[in-house]
Structures are given as C-alpha cells and as structure tokens.
Short mmCIF file of C-alpha atoms in Angstrom, two decimals:
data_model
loop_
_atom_site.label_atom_id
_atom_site.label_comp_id
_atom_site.label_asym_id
_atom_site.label_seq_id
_atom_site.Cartn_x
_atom_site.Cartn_y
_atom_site.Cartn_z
CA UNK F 123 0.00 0.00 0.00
CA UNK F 124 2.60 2.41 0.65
CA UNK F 125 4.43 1.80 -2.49
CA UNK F 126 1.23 2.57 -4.51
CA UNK F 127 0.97 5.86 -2.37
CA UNK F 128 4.53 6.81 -2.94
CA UNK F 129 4.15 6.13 -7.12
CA UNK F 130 1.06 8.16 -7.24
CA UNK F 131 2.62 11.00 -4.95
CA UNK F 132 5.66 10.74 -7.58
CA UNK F 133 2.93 10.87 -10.69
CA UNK F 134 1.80 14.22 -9.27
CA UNK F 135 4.64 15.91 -8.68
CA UNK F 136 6.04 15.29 -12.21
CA UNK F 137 3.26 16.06 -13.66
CA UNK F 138 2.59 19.69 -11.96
CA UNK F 139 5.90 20.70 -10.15
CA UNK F 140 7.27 24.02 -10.73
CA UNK F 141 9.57 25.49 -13.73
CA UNK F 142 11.94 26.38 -11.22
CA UNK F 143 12.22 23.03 -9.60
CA UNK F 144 15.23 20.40 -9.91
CA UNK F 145 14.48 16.62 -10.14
CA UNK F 146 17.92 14.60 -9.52
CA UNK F 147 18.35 11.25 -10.70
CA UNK F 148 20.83 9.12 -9.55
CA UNK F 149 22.17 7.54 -12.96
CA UNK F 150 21.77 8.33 -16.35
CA UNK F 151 20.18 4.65 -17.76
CA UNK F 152 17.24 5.94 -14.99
CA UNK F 153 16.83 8.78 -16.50
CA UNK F 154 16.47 7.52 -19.80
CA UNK F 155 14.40 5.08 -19.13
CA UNK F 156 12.29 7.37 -17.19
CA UNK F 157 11.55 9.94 -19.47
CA UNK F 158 10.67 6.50 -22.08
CA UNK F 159 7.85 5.58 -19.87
CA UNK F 160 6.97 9.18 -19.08
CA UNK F 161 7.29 10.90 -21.61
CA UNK F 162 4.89 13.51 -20.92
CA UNK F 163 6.33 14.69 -18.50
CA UNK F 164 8.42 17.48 -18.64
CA UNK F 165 12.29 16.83 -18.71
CA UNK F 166 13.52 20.02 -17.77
CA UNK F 167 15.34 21.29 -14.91
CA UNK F 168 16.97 17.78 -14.43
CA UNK F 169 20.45 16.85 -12.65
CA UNK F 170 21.66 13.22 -13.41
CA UNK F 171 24.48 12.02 -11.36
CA UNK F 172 26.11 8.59 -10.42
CA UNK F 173 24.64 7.53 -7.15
CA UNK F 174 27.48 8.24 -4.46
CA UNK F 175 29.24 5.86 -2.69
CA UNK F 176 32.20 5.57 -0.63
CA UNK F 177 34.88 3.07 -1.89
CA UNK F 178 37.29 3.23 0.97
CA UNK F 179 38.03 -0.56 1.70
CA UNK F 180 40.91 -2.16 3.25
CA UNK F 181 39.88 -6.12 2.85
CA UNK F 182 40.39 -6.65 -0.82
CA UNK F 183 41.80 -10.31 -1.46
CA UNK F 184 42.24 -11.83 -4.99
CA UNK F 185 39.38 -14.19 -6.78
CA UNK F 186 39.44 -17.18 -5.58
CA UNK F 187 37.99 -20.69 -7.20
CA UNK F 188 38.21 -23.73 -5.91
CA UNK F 189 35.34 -23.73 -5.11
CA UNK F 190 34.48 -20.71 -7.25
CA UNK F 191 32.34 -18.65 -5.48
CA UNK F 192 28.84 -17.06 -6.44
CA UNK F 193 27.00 -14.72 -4.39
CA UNK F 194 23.79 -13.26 -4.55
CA UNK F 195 23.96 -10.03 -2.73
CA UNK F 196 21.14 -7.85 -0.12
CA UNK F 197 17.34 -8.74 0.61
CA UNK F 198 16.29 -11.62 -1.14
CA UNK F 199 13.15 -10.61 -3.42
CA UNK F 200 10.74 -11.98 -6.12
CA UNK F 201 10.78 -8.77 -7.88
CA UNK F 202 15.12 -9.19 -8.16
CA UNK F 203 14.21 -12.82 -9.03
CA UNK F 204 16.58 -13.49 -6.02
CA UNK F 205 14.86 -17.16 -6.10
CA UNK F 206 16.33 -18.06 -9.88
CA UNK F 207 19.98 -19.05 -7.69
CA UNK F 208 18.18 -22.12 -6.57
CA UNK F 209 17.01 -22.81 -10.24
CA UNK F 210 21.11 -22.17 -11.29
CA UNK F 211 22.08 -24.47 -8.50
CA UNK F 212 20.43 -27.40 -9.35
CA UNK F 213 22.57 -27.72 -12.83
CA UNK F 214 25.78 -27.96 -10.52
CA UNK F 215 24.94 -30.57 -7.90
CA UNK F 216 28.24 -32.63 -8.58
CA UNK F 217 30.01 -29.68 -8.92
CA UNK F 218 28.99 -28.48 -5.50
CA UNK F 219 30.25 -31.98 -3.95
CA UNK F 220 33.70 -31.85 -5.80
CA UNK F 221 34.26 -28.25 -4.52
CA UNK F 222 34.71 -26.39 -7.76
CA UNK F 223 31.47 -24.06 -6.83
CA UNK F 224 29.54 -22.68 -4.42
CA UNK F 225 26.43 -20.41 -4.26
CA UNK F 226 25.23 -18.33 -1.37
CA UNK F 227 23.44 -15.69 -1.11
CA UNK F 228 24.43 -12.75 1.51
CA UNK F 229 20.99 -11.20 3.44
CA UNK F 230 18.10 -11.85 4.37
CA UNK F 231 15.49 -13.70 2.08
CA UNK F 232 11.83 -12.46 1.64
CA UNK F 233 9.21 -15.24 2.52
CA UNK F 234 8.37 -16.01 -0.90
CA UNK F 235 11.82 -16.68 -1.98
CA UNK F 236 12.78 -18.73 1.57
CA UNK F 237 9.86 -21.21 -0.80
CA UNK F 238 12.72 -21.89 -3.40
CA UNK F 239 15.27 -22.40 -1.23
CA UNK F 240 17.59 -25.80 -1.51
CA UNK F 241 20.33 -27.15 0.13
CA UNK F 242 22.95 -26.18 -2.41
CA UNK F 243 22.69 -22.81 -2.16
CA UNK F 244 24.24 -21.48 1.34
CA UNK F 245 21.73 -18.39 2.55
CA UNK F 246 24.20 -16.52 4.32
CA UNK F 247 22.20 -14.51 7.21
CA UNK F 248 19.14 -15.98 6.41
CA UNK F 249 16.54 -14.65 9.36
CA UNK F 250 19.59 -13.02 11.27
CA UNK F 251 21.00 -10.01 12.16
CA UNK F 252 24.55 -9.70 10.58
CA UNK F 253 26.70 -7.22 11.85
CA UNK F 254 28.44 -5.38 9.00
CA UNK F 255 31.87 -7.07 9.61
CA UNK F 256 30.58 -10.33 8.92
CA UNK F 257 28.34 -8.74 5.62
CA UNK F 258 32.19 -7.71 4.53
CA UNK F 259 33.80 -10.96 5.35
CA UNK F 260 31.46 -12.54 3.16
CA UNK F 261 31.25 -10.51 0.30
CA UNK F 262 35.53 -10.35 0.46
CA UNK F 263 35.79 -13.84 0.05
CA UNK F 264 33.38 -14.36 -3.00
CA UNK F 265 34.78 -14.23 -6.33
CA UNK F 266 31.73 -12.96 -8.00
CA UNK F 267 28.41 -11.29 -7.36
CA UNK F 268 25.06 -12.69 -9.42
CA UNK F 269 22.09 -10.23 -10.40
CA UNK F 270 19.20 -11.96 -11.51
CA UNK F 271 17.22 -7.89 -12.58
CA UNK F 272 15.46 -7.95 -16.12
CA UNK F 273 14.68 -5.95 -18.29
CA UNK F 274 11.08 -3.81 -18.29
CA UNK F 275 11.01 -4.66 -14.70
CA UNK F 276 11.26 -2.48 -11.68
CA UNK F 277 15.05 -2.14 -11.32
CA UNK F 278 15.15 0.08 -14.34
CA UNK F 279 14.34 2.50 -12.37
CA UNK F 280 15.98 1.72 -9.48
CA UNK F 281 19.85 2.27 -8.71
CA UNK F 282 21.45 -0.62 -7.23
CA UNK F 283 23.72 -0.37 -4.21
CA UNK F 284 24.79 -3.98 -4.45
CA UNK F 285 26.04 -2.85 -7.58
CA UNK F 286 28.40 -0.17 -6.32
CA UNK F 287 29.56 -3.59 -3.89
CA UNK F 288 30.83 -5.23 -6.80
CA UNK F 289 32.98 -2.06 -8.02
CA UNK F 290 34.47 -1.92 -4.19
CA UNK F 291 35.11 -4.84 -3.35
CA UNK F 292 36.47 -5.64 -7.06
CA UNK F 293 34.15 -8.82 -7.65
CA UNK F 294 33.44 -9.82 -11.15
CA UNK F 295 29.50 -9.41 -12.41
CA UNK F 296 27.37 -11.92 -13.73
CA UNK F 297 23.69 -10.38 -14.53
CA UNK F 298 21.17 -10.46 -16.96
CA UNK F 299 21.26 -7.95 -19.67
CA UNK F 300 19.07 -4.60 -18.79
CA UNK F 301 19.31 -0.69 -19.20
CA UNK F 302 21.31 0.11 -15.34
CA UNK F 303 24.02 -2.58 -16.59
CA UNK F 304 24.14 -1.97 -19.50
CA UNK F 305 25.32 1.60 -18.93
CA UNK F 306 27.90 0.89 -16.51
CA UNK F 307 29.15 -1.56 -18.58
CA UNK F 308 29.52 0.98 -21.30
CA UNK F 309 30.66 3.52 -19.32
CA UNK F 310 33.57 1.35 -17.43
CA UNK F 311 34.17 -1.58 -19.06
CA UNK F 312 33.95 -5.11 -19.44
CA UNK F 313 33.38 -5.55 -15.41
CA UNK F 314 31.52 -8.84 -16.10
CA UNK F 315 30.06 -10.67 -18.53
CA UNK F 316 26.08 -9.92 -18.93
CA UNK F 317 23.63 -12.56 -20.38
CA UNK F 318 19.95 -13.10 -21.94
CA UNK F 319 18.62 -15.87 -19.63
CA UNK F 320 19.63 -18.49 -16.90
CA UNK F 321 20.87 -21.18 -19.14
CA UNK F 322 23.12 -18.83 -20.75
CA UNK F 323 24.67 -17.96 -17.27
CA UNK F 324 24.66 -21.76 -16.69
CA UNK F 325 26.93 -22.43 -19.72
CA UNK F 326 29.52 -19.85 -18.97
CA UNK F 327 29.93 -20.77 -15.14
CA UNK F 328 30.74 -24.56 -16.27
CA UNK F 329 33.34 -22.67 -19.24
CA UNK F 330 34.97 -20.64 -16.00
CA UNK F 331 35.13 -23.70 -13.98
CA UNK F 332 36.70 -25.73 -16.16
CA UNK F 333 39.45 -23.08 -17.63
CA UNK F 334 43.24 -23.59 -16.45
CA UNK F 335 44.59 -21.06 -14.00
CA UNK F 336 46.60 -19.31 -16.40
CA UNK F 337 43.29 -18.61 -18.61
CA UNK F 338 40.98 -18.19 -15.45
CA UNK F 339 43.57 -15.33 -14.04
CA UNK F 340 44.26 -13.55 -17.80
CA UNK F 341 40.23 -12.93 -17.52
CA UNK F 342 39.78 -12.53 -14.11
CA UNK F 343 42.46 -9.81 -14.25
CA UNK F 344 41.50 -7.81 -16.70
CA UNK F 345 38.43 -7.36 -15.13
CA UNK F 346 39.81 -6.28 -11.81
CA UNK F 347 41.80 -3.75 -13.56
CA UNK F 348 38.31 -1.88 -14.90
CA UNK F 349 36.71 -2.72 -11.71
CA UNK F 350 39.62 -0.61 -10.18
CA UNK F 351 39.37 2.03 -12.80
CA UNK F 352 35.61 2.33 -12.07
CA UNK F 353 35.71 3.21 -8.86
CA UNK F 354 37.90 6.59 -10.17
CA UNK F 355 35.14 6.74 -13.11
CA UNK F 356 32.13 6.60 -10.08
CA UNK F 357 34.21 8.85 -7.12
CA UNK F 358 32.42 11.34 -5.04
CA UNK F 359 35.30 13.71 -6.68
CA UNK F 360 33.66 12.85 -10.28
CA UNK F 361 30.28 13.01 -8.90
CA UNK F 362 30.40 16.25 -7.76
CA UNK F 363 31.72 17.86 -10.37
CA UNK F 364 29.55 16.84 -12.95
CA UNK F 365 27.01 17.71 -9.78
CA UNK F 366 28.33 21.29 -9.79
CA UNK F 367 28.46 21.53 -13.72
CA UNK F 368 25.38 20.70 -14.17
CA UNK F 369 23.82 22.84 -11.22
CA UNK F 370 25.55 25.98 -12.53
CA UNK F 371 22.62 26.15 -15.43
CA UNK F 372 19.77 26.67 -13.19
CA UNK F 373 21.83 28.97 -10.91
CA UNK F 374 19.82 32.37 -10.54
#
C-alpha cells in the first residue's frame, strides 16, 4: 500500500511541479528510461548524477575458485528474481560436492523466496541479524556477485547499491542484460560478462570452472583492472563535479 501511495505521490509531482524546480536522478540509464515511460512529462530542470558511494576498503583479497564462489547479494526478493539461484544451483549438484562451486546468497530472504530455497545454495544470514563485519567478510571472500534484474522490470528505475559492492570490493558481475548494466558496462568496461537468460549464465559458469589457472587469471584480471578504474570513473570527486556543472545552469 505504501508503495502505490509513494508512485502516485511521484505521478503528481512530475506532472505539476514548478519550472523552477530540480528533479535529480541518480544515474543516467534511470533517466532515460524514465523519461521513455513518461514521456509527458516534462524533462527540464533535471540533474543526473552517479549515485554516491564511498569506496574506501581495506579487505580486498584476490578471486578465488576452488570452489568458485557465487554470491547473490542484499534482501532476497521476487521482484530481483533473487529465487532463480536455486534454479542455477540445481545444474551444478556434482560440482557443489567436488568443490569447484559454491552459491550463497548474503541477506536476508523475503518469505516467498525462503519457498525456493535448496540445500545447495548457502543463505548466508538468512533470518539473522549480521553485523556489517561479517556482511564484509562474506562478500571479500566471494569471487563474483550474481544479479538476476530484467529488463522492463522495476530495477530500471531503481539504482542498485549492491552494484556499487561489486565495483568496491572488485568482484566480477554476472547479470542479466538490462538498461542500469548496461550503462555501466559501457561507461567502465567489461566488469563482467552480462547474459539473456539463466541457461546462458549456466553455460559460462561450467566454461569458468573448467578453464586452467593461467586462462581463469588472464580474464579474471582484466576485469579487476576496470573494476579498479571504475571506482575513479564513479568517485564522489567525479560526482560532484559533474554535480556542480550541471547545477551551474539553473543557478539564478
């Protein structure tokens, strides 16, 4: 109920706020995507900027494998299709036994997702409190974060701070392809690898599993190095600039 009072609140104030007022949207694929659905509404007087985030991190470690690593990241929802790591997990059942992968996911899990759940998926502060050194310690020592968002679906409009977890803690991406990763994977750089649909993702983690060290670290590294240069690309220096630059036009 509250969501549908908060949309309609939204629909009214883009539809009569003032000339002189400034909407700020935190990304640019939002934006876009925005003024898609909307577009009767007026697009003037708008600020886009990266969302902000702090970076700062000493507890970086390298990607590990053996057993690779996957990790489903914050509050487990149906509308994130959170529950579609169970589906994934059931391909790798003698996988999981021989220690060449793992899934977990990190957070809590919504009551309709806790329905999907299986034992080969490890749901790391599942119905508990966990203290934000533990939330670290786990995301540190996964080698890459999953994101199950689609397209046309609500996190098109939506920034992602699990997202901005990946660029910190320098974790390789594995998501479906939509607009808000699409754009960052434009605007940085191959941080990932982005797919169509679950079998897809299913076929590449059983290529990464099975590649020799030398080829698992020539691809892993590169995409550390953009996930390092990303978080220059995203800092709250960058951010406000472009913040200031674009403020300056509606300066009276």
């Amino acid at each position: 109920v509250l969501s549908k009072v908060f949309g309609w609140v939204q629909r009214l104030f883009f539809k009569f706020r003032s000339s002189n007022s400034i909407v700020l949207f935190y990304g640019e694929s939002i934006k876009e995507v925005f003024f898609k659905k909307f577009p009767n509404y007026s697009s003037n007087n708008v600020i886009c900027i990266d969302h902000p985030y702090d970076f700062d991190t000493d507890k970086l470690i390298s990607i590990k494998r053996n057993p690779l690593v996957v990790s489903g990241i914050g509050t487990g929802l149906i509308n994130k299709n959170s529950h579609y790591i169970y589906k994934l997990a059931s391909f790798f059942s003698e996988e999981i036994k021989g220690n060449k992968i793992k899934f977990q996911h990190i957070g809590n899990m919504s009551n309709e997702v806790k329905s999907f759940q299986n034992e080969l998926v490890s749901d790391m502060g599942d119905g508990r409190f966990m203290d934000r050194e533990t939330f670290e310690n786990q995301l540190v020592n996964s080698s890459m974060f999953i994101y199950f968002f689609e397209e046309n679906s609500l996190y098109d409009l939506c920034p992602s701070g699990t997202f901005f977890d990946a660029i910190k803690y320098e974790k390789p991406i594995i998501s479906f392809k939509n607009p808000f990763f699409k754009h960052y994977f434009d605007k940085i750089g191959e941080i990932g690898w982005q797919f169509d649909n679950i079998d897809d993702i299913k076929d590449f983690l059983f290529y990464i599993i099975n590649l020799d060290d030398t080829s698992f670290l020539k691809i892993t590294n590169m995409i550390t190095t953009n996930l390092q240069e990303g978080k220059s690309i995203l800092s709250l220096d960058e951010i406000e600039k472009k913040f200031l630059i674009q403020l300056k036009k509606y300066a009276k």
